[in-house]
Structures are given as structure tokens and as C-alpha cells.
Coordinates of N, CA, C and O in Angstrom, one line a residue:
X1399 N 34.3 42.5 -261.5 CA 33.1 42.5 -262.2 C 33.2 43.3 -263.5 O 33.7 44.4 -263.4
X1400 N 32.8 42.9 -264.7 CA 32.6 43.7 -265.4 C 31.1 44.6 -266.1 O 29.9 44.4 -265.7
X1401 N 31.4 45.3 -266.9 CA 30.4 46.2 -266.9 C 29.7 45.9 -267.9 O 30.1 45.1 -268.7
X1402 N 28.6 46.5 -268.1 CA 27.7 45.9 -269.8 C 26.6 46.2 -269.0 O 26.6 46.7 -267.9
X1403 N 25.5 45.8 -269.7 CA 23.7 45.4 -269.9 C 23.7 44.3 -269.0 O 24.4 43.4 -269.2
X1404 N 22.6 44.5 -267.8 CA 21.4 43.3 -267.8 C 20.3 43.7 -268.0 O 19.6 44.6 -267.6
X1405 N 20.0 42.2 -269.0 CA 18.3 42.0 -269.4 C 17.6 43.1 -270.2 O 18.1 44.1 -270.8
X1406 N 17.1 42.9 -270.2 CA 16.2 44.0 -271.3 C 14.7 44.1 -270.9 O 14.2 43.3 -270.1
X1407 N 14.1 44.8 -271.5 CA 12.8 45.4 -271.2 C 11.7 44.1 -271.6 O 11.6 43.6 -272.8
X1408 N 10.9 43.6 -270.4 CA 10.2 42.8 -271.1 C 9.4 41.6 -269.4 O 9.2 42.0 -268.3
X1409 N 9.2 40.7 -269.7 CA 8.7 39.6 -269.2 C 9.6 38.7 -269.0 O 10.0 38.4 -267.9
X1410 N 10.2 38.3 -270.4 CA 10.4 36.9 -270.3 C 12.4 36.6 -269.6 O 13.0 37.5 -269.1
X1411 N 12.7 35.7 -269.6 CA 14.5 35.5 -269.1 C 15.0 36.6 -269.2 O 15.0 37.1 -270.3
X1412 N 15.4 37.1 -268.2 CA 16.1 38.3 -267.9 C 15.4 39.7 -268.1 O 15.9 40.8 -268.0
X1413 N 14.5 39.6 -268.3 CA 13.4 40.6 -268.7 C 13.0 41.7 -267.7 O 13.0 41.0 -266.6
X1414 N 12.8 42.8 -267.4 CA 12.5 43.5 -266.6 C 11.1 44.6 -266.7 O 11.1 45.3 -267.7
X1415 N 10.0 44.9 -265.7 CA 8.9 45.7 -266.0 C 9.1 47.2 -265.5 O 8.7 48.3 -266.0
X1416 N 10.0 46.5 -264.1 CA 10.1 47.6 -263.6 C 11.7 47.7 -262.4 O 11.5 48.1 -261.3
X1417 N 12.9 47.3 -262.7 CA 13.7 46.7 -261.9 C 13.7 47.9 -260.5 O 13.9 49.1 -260.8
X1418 N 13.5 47.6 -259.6 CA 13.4 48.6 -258.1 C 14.8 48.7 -257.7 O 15.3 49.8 -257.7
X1419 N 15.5 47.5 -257.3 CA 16.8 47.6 -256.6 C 17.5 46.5 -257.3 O 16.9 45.9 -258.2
X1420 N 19.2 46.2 -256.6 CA 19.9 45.8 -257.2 C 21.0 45.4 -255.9 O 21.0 46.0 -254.8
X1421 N 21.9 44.5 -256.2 CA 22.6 43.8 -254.7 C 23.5 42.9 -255.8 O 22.9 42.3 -256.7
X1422 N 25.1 42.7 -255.7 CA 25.9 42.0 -255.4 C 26.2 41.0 -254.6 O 25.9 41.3 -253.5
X1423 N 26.6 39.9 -254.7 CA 27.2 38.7 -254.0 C 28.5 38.7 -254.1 O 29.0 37.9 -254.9
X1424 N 29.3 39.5 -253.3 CA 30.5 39.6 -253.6 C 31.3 38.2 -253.3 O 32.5 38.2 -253.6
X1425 N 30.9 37.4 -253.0 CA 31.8 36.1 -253.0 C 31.8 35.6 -254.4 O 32.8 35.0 -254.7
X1426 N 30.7 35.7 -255.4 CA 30.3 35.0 -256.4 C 30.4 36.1 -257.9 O 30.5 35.8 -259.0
X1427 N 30.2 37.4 -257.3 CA 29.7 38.3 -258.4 C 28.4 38.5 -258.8 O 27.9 39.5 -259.2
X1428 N 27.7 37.5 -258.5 CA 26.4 36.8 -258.7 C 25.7 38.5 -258.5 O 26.2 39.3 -257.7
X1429 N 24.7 38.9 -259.3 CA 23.8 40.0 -259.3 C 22.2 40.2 -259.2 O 21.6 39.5 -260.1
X1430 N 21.8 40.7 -258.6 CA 20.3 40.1 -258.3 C 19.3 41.7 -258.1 O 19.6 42.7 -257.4
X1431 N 18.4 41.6 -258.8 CA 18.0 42.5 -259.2 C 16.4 42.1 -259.0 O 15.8 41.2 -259.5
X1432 N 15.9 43.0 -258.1 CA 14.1 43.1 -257.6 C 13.4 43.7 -258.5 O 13.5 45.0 -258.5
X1433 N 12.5 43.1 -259.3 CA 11.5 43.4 -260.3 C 10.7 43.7 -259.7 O 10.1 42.8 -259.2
X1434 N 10.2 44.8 -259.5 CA 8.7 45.3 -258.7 C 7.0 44.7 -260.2 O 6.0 44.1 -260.0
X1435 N 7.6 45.3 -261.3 CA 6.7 45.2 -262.4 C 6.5 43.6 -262.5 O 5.3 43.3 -262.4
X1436 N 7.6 42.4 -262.6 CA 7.0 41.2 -262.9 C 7.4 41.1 -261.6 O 8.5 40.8 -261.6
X1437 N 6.9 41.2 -260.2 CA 6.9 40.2 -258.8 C 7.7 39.1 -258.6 O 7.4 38.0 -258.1
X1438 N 9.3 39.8 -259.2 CA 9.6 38.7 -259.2 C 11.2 39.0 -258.9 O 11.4 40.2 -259.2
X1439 N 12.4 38.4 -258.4 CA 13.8 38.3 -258.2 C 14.6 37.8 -259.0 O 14.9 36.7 -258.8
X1440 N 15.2 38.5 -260.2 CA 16.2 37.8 -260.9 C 17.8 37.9 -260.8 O 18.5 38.8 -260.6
X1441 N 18.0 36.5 -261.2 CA 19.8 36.8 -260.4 C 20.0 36.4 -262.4 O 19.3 35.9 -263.3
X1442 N 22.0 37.2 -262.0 CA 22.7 37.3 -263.1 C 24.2 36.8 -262.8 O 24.9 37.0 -261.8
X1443 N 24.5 36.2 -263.7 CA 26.1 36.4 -263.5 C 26.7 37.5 -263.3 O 26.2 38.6 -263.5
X1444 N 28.2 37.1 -262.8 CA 28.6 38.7 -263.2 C 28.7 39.5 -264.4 O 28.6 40.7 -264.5
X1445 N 28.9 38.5 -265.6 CA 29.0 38.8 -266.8 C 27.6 39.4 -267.3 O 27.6 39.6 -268.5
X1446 N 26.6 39.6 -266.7 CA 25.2 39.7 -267.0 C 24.1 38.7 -267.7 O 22.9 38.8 -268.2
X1447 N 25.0 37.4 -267.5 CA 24.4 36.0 -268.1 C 22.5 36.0 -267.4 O 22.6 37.0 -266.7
X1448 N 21.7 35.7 -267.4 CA 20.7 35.6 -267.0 C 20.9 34.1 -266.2 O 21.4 33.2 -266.8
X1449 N 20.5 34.1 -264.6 CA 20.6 32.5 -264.0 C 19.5 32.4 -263.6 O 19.2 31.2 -263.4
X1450 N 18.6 33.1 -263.3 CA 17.4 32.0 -262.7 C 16.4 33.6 -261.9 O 16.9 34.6 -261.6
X1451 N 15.1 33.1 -261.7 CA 14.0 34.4 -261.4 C 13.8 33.3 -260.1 O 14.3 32.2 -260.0
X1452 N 13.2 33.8 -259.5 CA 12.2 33.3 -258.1 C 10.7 34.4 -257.8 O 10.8 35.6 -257.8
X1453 N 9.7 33.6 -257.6 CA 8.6 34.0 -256.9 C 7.8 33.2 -257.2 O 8.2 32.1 -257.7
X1454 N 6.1 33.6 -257.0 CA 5.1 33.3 -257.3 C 4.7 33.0 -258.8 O 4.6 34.0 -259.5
X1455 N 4.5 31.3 -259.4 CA 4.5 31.3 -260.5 C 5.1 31.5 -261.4 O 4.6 31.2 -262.5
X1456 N 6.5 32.2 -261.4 CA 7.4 32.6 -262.3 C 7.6 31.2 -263.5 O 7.7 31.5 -264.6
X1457 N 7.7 29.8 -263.2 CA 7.8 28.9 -263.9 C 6.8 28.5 -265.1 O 7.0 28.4 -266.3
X1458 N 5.6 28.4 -264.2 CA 4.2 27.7 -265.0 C 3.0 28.4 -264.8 O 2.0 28.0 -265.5
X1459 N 2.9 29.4 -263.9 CA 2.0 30.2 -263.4 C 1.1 29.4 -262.5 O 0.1 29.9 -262.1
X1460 N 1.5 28.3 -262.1 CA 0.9 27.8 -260.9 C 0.8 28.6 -259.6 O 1.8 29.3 -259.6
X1461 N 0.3 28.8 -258.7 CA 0.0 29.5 -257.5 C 1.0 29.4 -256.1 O 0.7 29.7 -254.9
X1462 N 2.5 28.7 -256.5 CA 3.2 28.4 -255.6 C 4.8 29.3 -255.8 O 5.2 30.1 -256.7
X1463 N 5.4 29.0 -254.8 CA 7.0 29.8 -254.8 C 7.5 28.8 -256.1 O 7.3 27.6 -256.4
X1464 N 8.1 29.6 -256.7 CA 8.8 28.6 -257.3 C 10.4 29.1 -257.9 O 10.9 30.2 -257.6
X1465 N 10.9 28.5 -258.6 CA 12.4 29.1 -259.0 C 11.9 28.6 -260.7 O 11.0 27.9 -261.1
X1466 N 13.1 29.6 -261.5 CA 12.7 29.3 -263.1 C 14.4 29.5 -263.8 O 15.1 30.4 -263.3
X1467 N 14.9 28.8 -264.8 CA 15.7 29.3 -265.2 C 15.8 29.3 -266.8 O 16.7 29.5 -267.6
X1468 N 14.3 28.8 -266.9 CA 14.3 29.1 -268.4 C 13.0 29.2 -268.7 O 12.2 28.8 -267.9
X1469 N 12.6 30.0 -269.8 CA 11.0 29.8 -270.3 C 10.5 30.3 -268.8 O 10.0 29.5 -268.0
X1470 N 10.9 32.1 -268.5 CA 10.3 32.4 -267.2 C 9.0 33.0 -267.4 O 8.7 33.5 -268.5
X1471 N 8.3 33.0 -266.4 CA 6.9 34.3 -266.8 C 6.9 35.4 -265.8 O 7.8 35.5 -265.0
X1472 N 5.9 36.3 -265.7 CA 5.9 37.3 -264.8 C 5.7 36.6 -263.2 O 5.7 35.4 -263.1
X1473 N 5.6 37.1 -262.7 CA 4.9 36.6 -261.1 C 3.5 36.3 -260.9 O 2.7 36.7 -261.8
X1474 N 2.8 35.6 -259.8 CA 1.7 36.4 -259.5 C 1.8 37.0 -258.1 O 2.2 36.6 -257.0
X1475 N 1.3 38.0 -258.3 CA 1.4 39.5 -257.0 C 0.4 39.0 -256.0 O -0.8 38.6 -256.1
X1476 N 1.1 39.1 -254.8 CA 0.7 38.5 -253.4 C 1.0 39.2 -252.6 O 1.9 40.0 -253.0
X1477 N 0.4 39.0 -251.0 CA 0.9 39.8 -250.0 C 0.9 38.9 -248.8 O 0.7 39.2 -247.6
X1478 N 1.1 37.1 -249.5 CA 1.2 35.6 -248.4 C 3.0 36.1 -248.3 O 3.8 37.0 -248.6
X1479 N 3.0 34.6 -247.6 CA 4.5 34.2 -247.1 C 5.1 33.7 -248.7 O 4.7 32.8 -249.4
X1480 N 6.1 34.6 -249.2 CA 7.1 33.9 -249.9 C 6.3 35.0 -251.6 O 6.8 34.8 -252.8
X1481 N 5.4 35.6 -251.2 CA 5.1 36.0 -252.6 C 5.4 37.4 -252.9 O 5.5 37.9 -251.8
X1482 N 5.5 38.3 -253.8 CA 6.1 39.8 -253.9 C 5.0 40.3 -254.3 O 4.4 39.8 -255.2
X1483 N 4.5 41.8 -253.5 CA 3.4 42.4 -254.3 C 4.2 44.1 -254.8 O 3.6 44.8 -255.6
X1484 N 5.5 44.5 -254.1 CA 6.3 45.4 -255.2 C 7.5 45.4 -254.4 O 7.6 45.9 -253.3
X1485 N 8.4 44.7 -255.0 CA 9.7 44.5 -253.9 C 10.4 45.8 -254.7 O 10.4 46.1 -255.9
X1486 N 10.9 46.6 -253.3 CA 11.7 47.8 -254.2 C 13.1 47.6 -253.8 O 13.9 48.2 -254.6
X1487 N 13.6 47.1 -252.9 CA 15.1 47.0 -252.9 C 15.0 45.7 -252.1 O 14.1 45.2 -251.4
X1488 N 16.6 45.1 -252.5 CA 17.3 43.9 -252.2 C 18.6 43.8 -252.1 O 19.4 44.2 -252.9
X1489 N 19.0 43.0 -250.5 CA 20.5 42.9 -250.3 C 20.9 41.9 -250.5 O 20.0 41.1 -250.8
X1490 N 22.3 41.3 -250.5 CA 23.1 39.6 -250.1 C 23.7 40.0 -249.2 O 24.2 41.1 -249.4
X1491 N 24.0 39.2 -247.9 CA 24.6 39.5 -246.6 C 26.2 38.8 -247.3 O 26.6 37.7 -247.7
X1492 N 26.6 39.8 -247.0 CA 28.1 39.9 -247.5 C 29.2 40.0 -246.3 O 30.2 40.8 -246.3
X1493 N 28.9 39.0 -245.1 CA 29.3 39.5 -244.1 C 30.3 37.8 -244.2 O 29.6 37.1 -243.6
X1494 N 30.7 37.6 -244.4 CA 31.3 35.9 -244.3 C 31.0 34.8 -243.3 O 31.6 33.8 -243.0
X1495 N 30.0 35.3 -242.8 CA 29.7 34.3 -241.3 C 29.0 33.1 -241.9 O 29.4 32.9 -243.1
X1496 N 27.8 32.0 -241.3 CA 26.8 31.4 -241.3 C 25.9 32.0 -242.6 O 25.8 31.3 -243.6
X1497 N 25.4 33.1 -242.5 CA 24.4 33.6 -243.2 C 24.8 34.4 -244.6 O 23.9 34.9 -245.2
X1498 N 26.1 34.5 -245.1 CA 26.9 34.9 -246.1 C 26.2 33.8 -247.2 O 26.1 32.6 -247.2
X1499 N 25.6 35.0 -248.2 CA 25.2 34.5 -249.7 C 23.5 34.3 -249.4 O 22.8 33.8 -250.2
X1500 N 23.2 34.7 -248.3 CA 21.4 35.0 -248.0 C 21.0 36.1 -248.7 O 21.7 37.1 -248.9
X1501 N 19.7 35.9 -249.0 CA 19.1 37.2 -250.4 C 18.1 38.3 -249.1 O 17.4 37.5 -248.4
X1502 N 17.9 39.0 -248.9 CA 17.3 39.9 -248.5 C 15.5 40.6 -249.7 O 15.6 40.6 -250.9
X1503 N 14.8 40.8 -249.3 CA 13.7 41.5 -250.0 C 13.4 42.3 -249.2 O 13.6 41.9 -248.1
X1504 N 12.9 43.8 -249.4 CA 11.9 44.4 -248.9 C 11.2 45.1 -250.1 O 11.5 45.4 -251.2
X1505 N 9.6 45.4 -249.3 CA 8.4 45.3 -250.4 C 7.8 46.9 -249.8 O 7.8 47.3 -248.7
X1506 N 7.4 47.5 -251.0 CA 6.7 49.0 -250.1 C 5.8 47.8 -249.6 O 5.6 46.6 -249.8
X1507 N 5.1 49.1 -248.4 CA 3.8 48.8 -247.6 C 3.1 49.8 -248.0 O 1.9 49.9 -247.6

């Protein structure tokens, strides 16, 4: 992996409000980083490429889960099935079995 910048301060692709935690995919490099500020999960290359956010509205701000990998927006903040209201850390099960390359969230309570 190498070292450098991800994303920068902001909203939009790769953007961050408030990044809480942070997690490797060691099969891939792949880097994924829990935005508490935009409610939202963004993964990176390893190179720090920006690949894609996930949550609530992140695409069009419609009211559903959704994935974005361009023209992202913030979240919207929920406390339903599949929505983030402050995720502070995040793992990838790095174990090689069945479940190898699964994203983990946890959210304060």
C-alpha cells in the first residue's frame, strides 16, 4: 500500500465532514473510511483513488440505501435498517473464509 492523502474536506467524491474510523481490505488494498459528518461509507483505492460512498441518499438524495460513484452528496441521517445516524468505526473481515471482503459498521448509541 502506499502512502499519500485521502479525500479532502468537504461533501462531495471523496469528501469528508467528519471521517470516524478507517479499515483495509487486505486482499484488495481497497480502504474504507466511515464518515460520521456526511452518514455515509466511502471506499478508496489503495492508491487513494476515490471508488464509490454508500448510504442513505448519497446518489440523488432520494430516501433509499443507495451506492454512488460519482456526483456523490451527503447522506440522509437515520436510525432504520441500512441508514447511518454517526458511524464511528468500521472493519473488513480479513479472515479468508466465506465472509472475507464483508464491510462491518458500528454507530455510537
Amino acid at each position: 500500500m502506499s502512502s499519500g492523502s485521502f479525500g479532502s474536506a468537504g461533501s462531495g467524491d471523496g469528501g469528508f465532514q467528519s471521517p470516524a474510523g478507517v479499515a483495509v481490505d487486505q486482499s484488495t488494498g481497497d480502504v474504507y473510511v466511515a464518515d460520521a459528518g456526511n452518514y455515509r461509507i466511502e471506499k478508496f483505492s489503495s492508491s487513494g483513488t476515490f471508488l464509490a460512498a454508500w448510504g442513505w441518499g448519497v446518489t440523488d438524495g432520494t430516501a433509499q440505501s443507495e451506492v454512488c460513484t460519482s456526483g456523490c452528496e451527503t447522506g440522509i441521517q437515520g436510525s432504520g435498517a441500512g441508514q447511518f445516524s454517526d458511524p464511528i468505526a468500521i472493519a473488513v473481515d480479513n479472515s479468508g473464509d466465506a465472509s472475507a471482503g464483508d464491510v462491518y459498521v458500528a454507530e455510537r448509541q
